[in-house]
């Protein structure tokens, strides 16, 4: 594509890769870190594969000061020196680019942003379409008919999201010139661009959509209705225009665009090969040889040493006719395992299959184009257009495949199987026998790893054969074909590892079957009533305004409560409250500090309440209505099976597990979650004090076990022991304190933490903990034995054998070691609770299907399950849910109690 130019912001992409993959700890045999290099290279190769650019350059910053430093000395002063493990990888990346033949540019005294801006404008003026590849929103000011921004994204199905003039207008309601004013108002804490204090993105957009420009805004400042906003803008006048100078990209940098400046060169294969060998990047070597034609030819040159690894010739067959499809089915019937991958259009519950890749053995992979209204099943071979087929009709394909897949062998194997199950739900209610999921197998083996396909392959298949397709595949489908082949080897390796570590049953009986349950819950979604949230929004904003005025009255001045810096100045310099914690940028005003101050200073309590309202507004009340799917009228969260280290599920887009459980405001928000259809209700089933019951069972403590067997209120029983009073004399305050102790001990709570929570001295807190262990000696024994086991084996286990590893539990750093010990104490308890509810979900889902009930499981929040139930099914479902939850994972003689509530909304049911 000689009419296109791609300019990559090198440091922006490298920082993104660094933070995304830091936890993986990928490194070379020499000990050099490689994770950021690996991530950057994959982003680059994704671009080369999808865009196939002829003209491309990567632009870097230099350490030299720029005109912005001269204009504003504090510019970027808050930026940390790049970590040592990033600095060395910057050089790796530059060496990689040079060897790959990708031009790179840097000019001392000029930021990469200005170099890209200059080149982009010059190239656009010469008639090129320019793509600026960066995570930085500053580049939106360059958008034009010939300049586009590509931003890396983690969204499923695409590596980059495209921003052009139309998207800027539709999503932001701004022109590119207004973007500069927007950035000037909101500032940039990363680069220490001040902006106007207290003006966030939403407010800035509203102001510019109304006034048009910074000049017009300040000319008509007195027309603003909100006095506090008017005052903030007036105070920030100088910073606004200063910030505009800092954020405006220069287009006059000393660099001149020409096609030759950005033209890709032939790779230096020897240099590239040596670099990849030194960094042990075998997976990257495979990808490079597959998708860069020049490099592939050079790597296969007989003048070079033969590659160390074996090579597998793979037959890729693109299925284009009904006859070819039938032949494929015949081949699949004789296989024991069938690895698969998919390509989809759309995302999550709106995803539609576009390609289906199937491999019965490593030497053979089929690519089947599909679409909802495909016609290939009716066509002859000569009517097929190789480039862009409309595909076979998805329903027709599934009619042919499902009889085979529903009666294994062959058994399916994939990576992140839930994507396939969601795409299938548009077409069939059929439930596939649990496929082997390599993502979940990786998670079971070590939950603290990263589990993307590339990283799992890098870790578990360092010496797998390279892949050579017999016929050159379309570059758009080649990576997925390769994935499908590699899944055979990955499954074999991971299955062996699962057996060796006694984790096979955990994967096969819990994690793999749960995928079907979660896919259906995501598909079902949950209904909300936007009118309730709208009314709450009005009420909460009024309450927030009232709190703001009370805070101003306590402070004796107006200030930006949302600014940590201004808040710290008011609390610790003006009001002289005791500063409890200091950070690199000043005194901390985080929730722990404010909570401690709130016991003695009313202003701190008011600020906490103000912040809580702000979080509820931004996270739920304003956001949830925007997430209603227009097709279903419901919200569809995503459940993440690999999102925690303990085995618990997490949810995202939106995170429904963080909705407050207690307190009036949490209840008000839960009222907005409703049963959508007439004659249906919500049923909530919640394990009662399940982690304490698990602690009683695992510790074998006689007193704790006896209290549960007798049906006592465990917190009241603990309070009676700690405060040495009869059970009937326990006050609510005593019970509250005992509850903090009960749950805190499981999380490794120390005297200092308990003292803070109960408002006691450290000595008093230590005494309470000693009393607790005297009352429950089995718990002390459990803690000591668990820590000793973690030190000896390096891991702890749940009742179902789920492991969590603690490599830092023998650290010489006392703080690091103590944190690992606290986590090790809790992991078996919390992990067992997670295993229990997962087993219950699988059993309930199975029985709902077997008994052909309409009831839907729609939400899981820690120890609670929420169902949408026809009223006629209530007696059956209530008994079914209670039975399966109580028997999911027996705890010997410790009774498992399930509390069930029913209502028309979540609050009533809870």
PDB file of C-alpha atoms in Angstrom, residues 383-517:
ATOM      1  CA  UNK A 383     -18.453 -19.465  -8.317  1.00  0.00           C
ATOM      2  CA  UNK A 384     -16.215 -19.034  -5.289  1.00  0.00           C
ATOM      3  CA  UNK A 385     -14.211 -15.838  -5.057  1.00  0.00           C
ATOM      4  CA  UNK A 386     -10.996 -16.626  -3.213  1.00  0.00           C
ATOM      5  CA  UNK A 387     -10.423 -13.162  -1.769  1.00  0.00           C
ATOM      6  CA  UNK A 388     -13.631 -12.387   0.114  1.00  0.00           C
ATOM      7  CA  UNK A 389     -16.099 -15.288   0.242  1.00  0.00           C
ATOM      8  CA  UNK A 390     -19.488 -14.714   1.775  1.00  0.00           C
ATOM      9  CA  UNK A 391     -19.066 -18.088   3.453  1.00  0.00           C
ATOM     10  CA  UNK A 392     -21.315 -20.980   4.296  1.00  0.00           C
ATOM     11  CA  UNK A 393     -24.487 -20.178   6.220  1.00  0.00           C
ATOM     12  CA  UNK A 394     -23.630 -20.536   9.909  1.00  0.00           C
ATOM     13  CA  UNK A 395     -26.792 -22.534  10.642  1.00  0.00           C
ATOM     14  CA  UNK A 396     -25.977 -24.964   7.825  1.00  0.00           C
ATOM     15  CA  UNK A 397     -22.409 -25.438   9.098  1.00  0.00           C
ATOM     16  CA  UNK A 398     -23.621 -26.146  12.624  1.00  0.00           C
ATOM     17  CA  UNK A 399     -26.259 -28.580  11.390  1.00  0.00           C
ATOM     18  CA  UNK A 400     -23.426 -30.546   9.794  1.00  0.00           C
ATOM     19  CA  UNK A 401     -20.922 -30.269  12.640  1.00  0.00           C
ATOM     20  CA  UNK A 402     -22.991 -30.596  15.806  1.00  0.00           C
ATOM     21  CA  UNK A 403     -23.878 -34.299  15.453  1.00  0.00           C
ATOM     22  CA  UNK A 404     -20.144 -34.955  15.378  1.00  0.00           C
ATOM     23  CA  UNK A 405     -19.191 -32.593  18.211  1.00  0.00           C
ATOM     24  CA  UNK A 406     -22.001 -33.584  20.571  1.00  0.00           C
ATOM     25  CA  UNK A 407     -20.791 -37.211  20.668  1.00  0.00           C
ATOM     26  CA  UNK A 408     -17.017 -37.192  21.157  1.00  0.00           C
ATOM     27  CA  UNK A 409     -14.564 -38.284  20.013  1.00  0.00           C
ATOM     28  CA  UNK A 410     -13.389 -36.004  18.661  1.00  0.00           C
ATOM     29  CA  UNK A 411     -13.192 -33.720  21.670  1.00  0.00           C
ATOM     30  CA  UNK A 412     -12.700 -30.017  21.074  1.00  0.00           C
ATOM     31  CA  UNK A 413      -9.651 -28.113  22.275  1.00  0.00           C
ATOM     32  CA  UNK A 414      -9.336 -24.325  22.150  1.00  0.00           C
ATOM     33  CA  UNK A 415      -7.908 -21.290  23.889  1.00  0.00           C
ATOM     34  CA  UNK A 416     -10.597 -19.185  25.610  1.00  0.00           C
ATOM     35  CA  UNK A 417     -13.414 -21.505  24.611  1.00  0.00           C
ATOM     36  CA  UNK A 418     -16.098 -19.137  25.898  1.00  0.00           C
ATOM     37  CA  UNK A 419     -15.700 -16.995  22.755  1.00  0.00           C
ATOM     38  CA  UNK A 420     -16.905 -19.914  20.609  1.00  0.00           C
ATOM     39  CA  UNK A 421     -19.794 -20.813  22.909  1.00  0.00           C
ATOM     40  CA  UNK A 422     -21.094 -17.221  22.887  1.00  0.00           C
ATOM     41  CA  UNK A 423     -20.893 -17.032  19.098  1.00  0.00           C
ATOM     42  CA  UNK A 424     -22.799 -20.327  18.809  1.00  0.00           C
ATOM     43  CA  UNK A 425     -25.663 -19.107  20.993  1.00  0.00           C
ATOM     44  CA  UNK A 426     -26.966 -16.989  18.104  1.00  0.00           C
ATOM     45  CA  UNK A 427     -27.708 -20.235  16.281  1.00  0.00           C
ATOM     46  CA  UNK A 428     -28.210 -23.198  18.603  1.00  0.00           C
ATOM     47  CA  UNK A 429     -29.098 -24.004  22.226  1.00  0.00           C
ATOM     48  CA  UNK A 430     -26.975 -27.173  22.013  1.00  0.00           C
ATOM     49  CA  UNK A 431     -24.425 -27.679  24.810  1.00  0.00           C
ATOM     50  CA  UNK A 432     -21.051 -28.971  23.690  1.00  0.00           C
ATOM     51  CA  UNK A 433     -19.274 -31.496  25.932  1.00  0.00           C
ATOM     52  CA  UNK A 434     -16.663 -29.518  27.887  1.00  0.00           C
ATOM     53  CA  UNK A 435     -13.808 -28.670  25.516  1.00  0.00           C
ATOM     54  CA  UNK A 436     -10.221 -28.646  26.773  1.00  0.00           C
ATOM     55  CA  UNK A 437      -9.335 -24.980  27.278  1.00  0.00           C
ATOM     56  CA  UNK A 438      -5.603 -24.251  27.197  1.00  0.00           C
ATOM     57  CA  UNK A 439      -6.159 -20.807  28.721  1.00  0.00           C
ATOM     58  CA  UNK A 440      -7.825 -22.345  31.766  1.00  0.00           C
ATOM     59  CA  UNK A 441      -5.264 -25.157  31.960  1.00  0.00           C
ATOM     60  CA  UNK A 442      -2.541 -22.496  32.171  1.00  0.00           C
ATOM     61  CA  UNK A 443      -4.544 -20.717  34.873  1.00  0.00           C
ATOM     62  CA  UNK A 444      -4.976 -23.876  36.939  1.00  0.00           C
ATOM     63  CA  UNK A 445      -1.236 -24.591  36.733  1.00  0.00           C
ATOM     64  CA  UNK A 446      -0.285 -21.113  37.958  1.00  0.00           C
ATOM     65  CA  UNK A 447      -3.002 -18.504  38.500  1.00  0.00           C
ATOM     66  CA  UNK A 448      -0.484 -15.678  38.845  1.00  0.00           C
ATOM     67  CA  UNK A 449       0.780 -16.113  35.262  1.00  0.00           C
ATOM     68  CA  UNK A 450      -0.577 -14.269  32.228  1.00  0.00           C
ATOM     69  CA  UNK A 451      -2.671 -16.550  30.028  1.00  0.00           C
ATOM     70  CA  UNK A 452      -2.824 -15.057  26.530  1.00  0.00           C
ATOM     71  CA  UNK A 453      -2.117 -17.579  23.789  1.00  0.00           C
ATOM     72  CA  UNK A 454       1.245 -16.094  22.835  1.00  0.00           C
ATOM     73  CA  UNK A 455       2.542 -16.062  26.403  1.00  0.00           C
ATOM     74  CA  UNK A 456       1.318 -19.573  27.172  1.00  0.00           C
ATOM     75  CA  UNK A 457       3.034 -20.843  24.016  1.00  0.00           C
ATOM     76  CA  UNK A 458       6.216 -18.948  24.888  1.00  0.00           C
ATOM     77  CA  UNK A 459       6.286 -20.598  28.323  1.00  0.00           C
ATOM     78  CA  UNK A 460       5.205 -24.162  27.546  1.00  0.00           C
ATOM     79  CA  UNK A 461       6.369 -24.742  23.957  1.00  0.00           C
ATOM     80  CA  UNK A 462       9.858 -23.247  23.784  1.00  0.00           C
ATOM     81  CA  UNK A 463      11.128 -25.975  21.439  1.00  0.00           C
ATOM     82  CA  UNK A 464       8.055 -26.896  19.397  1.00  0.00           C
ATOM     83  CA  UNK A 465       8.550 -27.427  15.650  1.00  0.00           C
ATOM     84  CA  UNK A 466       8.321 -24.433  13.358  1.00  0.00           C
ATOM     85  CA  UNK A 467       5.343 -24.403  10.994  1.00  0.00           C
ATOM     86  CA  UNK A 468       5.542 -24.196   7.225  1.00  0.00           C
ATOM     87  CA  UNK A 469       2.272 -24.158   5.308  1.00  0.00           C
ATOM     88  CA  UNK A 470       2.443 -26.200   2.129  1.00  0.00           C
ATOM     89  CA  UNK A 471       0.454 -23.542   0.302  1.00  0.00           C
ATOM     90  CA  UNK A 472       0.921 -19.865   1.155  1.00  0.00           C
ATOM     91  CA  UNK A 473      -2.092 -18.829   3.310  1.00  0.00           C
ATOM     92  CA  UNK A 474      -3.922 -15.532   3.190  1.00  0.00           C
ATOM     93  CA  UNK A 475      -2.101 -13.298   5.666  1.00  0.00           C
ATOM     94  CA  UNK A 476      -5.415 -12.436   7.326  1.00  0.00           C
ATOM     95  CA  UNK A 477      -6.030 -16.030   8.446  1.00  0.00           C
ATOM     96  CA  UNK A 478      -2.466 -17.362   8.729  1.00  0.00           C
ATOM     97  CA  UNK A 479      -1.998 -16.556  12.461  1.00  0.00           C
ATOM     98  CA  UNK A 480      -5.250 -18.274  13.421  1.00  0.00           C
ATOM     99  CA  UNK A 481      -4.380 -21.323  11.337  1.00  0.00           C
ATOM    100  CA  UNK A 482      -1.035 -21.456  13.129  1.00  0.00           C
ATOM    101  CA  UNK A 483      -2.762 -21.108  16.516  1.00  0.00           C
ATOM    102  CA  UNK A 484      -5.043 -24.000  15.649  1.00  0.00           C
ATOM    103  CA  UNK A 485      -2.095 -26.254  14.823  1.00  0.00           C
ATOM    104  CA  UNK A 486      -0.121 -25.271  17.933  1.00  0.00           C
ATOM    105  CA  UNK A 487      -3.112 -26.074  20.130  1.00  0.00           C
ATOM    106  CA  UNK A 488      -2.411 -29.796  19.607  1.00  0.00           C
ATOM    107  CA  UNK A 489       1.068 -29.534  21.122  1.00  0.00           C
ATOM    108  CA  UNK A 490      -0.053 -27.083  23.793  1.00  0.00           C
ATOM    109  CA  UNK A 491      -2.870 -29.357  24.954  1.00  0.00           C
ATOM    110  CA  UNK A 492      -0.553 -32.347  25.152  1.00  0.00           C
ATOM    111  CA  UNK A 493       1.997 -30.436  27.215  1.00  0.00           C
ATOM    112  CA  UNK A 494      -0.542 -28.829  29.550  1.00  0.00           C
ATOM    113  CA  UNK A 495      -2.462 -32.072  30.041  1.00  0.00           C
ATOM    114  CA  UNK A 496       0.779 -33.764  31.086  1.00  0.00           C
ATOM    115  CA  UNK A 497       1.527 -30.931  33.513  1.00  0.00           C
ATOM    116  CA  UNK A 498      -1.985 -31.111  34.998  1.00  0.00           C
ATOM    117  CA  UNK A 499      -1.600 -34.819  35.697  1.00  0.00           C
ATOM    118  CA  UNK A 500       1.893 -34.406  37.162  1.00  0.00           C
ATOM    119  CA  UNK A 501       0.690 -31.740  39.604  1.00  0.00           C
ATOM    120  CA  UNK A 502      -2.590 -33.503  40.521  1.00  0.00           C
ATOM    121  CA  UNK A 503      -4.582 -30.667  38.969  1.00  0.00           C
ATOM    122  CA  UNK A 504      -6.291 -32.570  36.168  1.00  0.00           C
ATOM    123  CA  UNK A 505      -9.537 -33.159  38.072  1.00  0.00           C
ATOM    124  CA  UNK A 506      -9.737 -29.484  39.085  1.00  0.00           C
ATOM    125  CA  UNK A 507      -9.537 -28.498  35.421  1.00  0.00           C
ATOM    126  CA  UNK A 508     -11.851 -31.214  34.102  1.00  0.00           C
ATOM    127  CA  UNK A 509     -14.475 -31.158  36.868  1.00  0.00           C
ATOM    128  CA  UNK A 510     -14.641 -27.451  37.691  1.00  0.00           C
ATOM    129  CA  UNK A 511     -12.947 -25.005  35.324  1.00  0.00           C
ATOM    130  CA  UNK A 512     -13.765 -26.586  31.951  1.00  0.00           C
ATOM    131  CA  UNK A 513     -17.465 -27.339  32.693  1.00  0.00           C
ATOM    132  CA  UNK A 514     -17.903 -23.862  34.178  1.00  0.00           C
ATOM    133  CA  UNK A 515     -17.253 -22.261  30.767  1.00  0.00           C
ATOM    134  CA  UNK A 516     -20.678 -23.331  29.488  1.00  0.00           C
ATOM    135  CA  UNK A 517     -22.341 -21.956  32.642  1.00  0.00           C
TER     136      UNK A 517
END
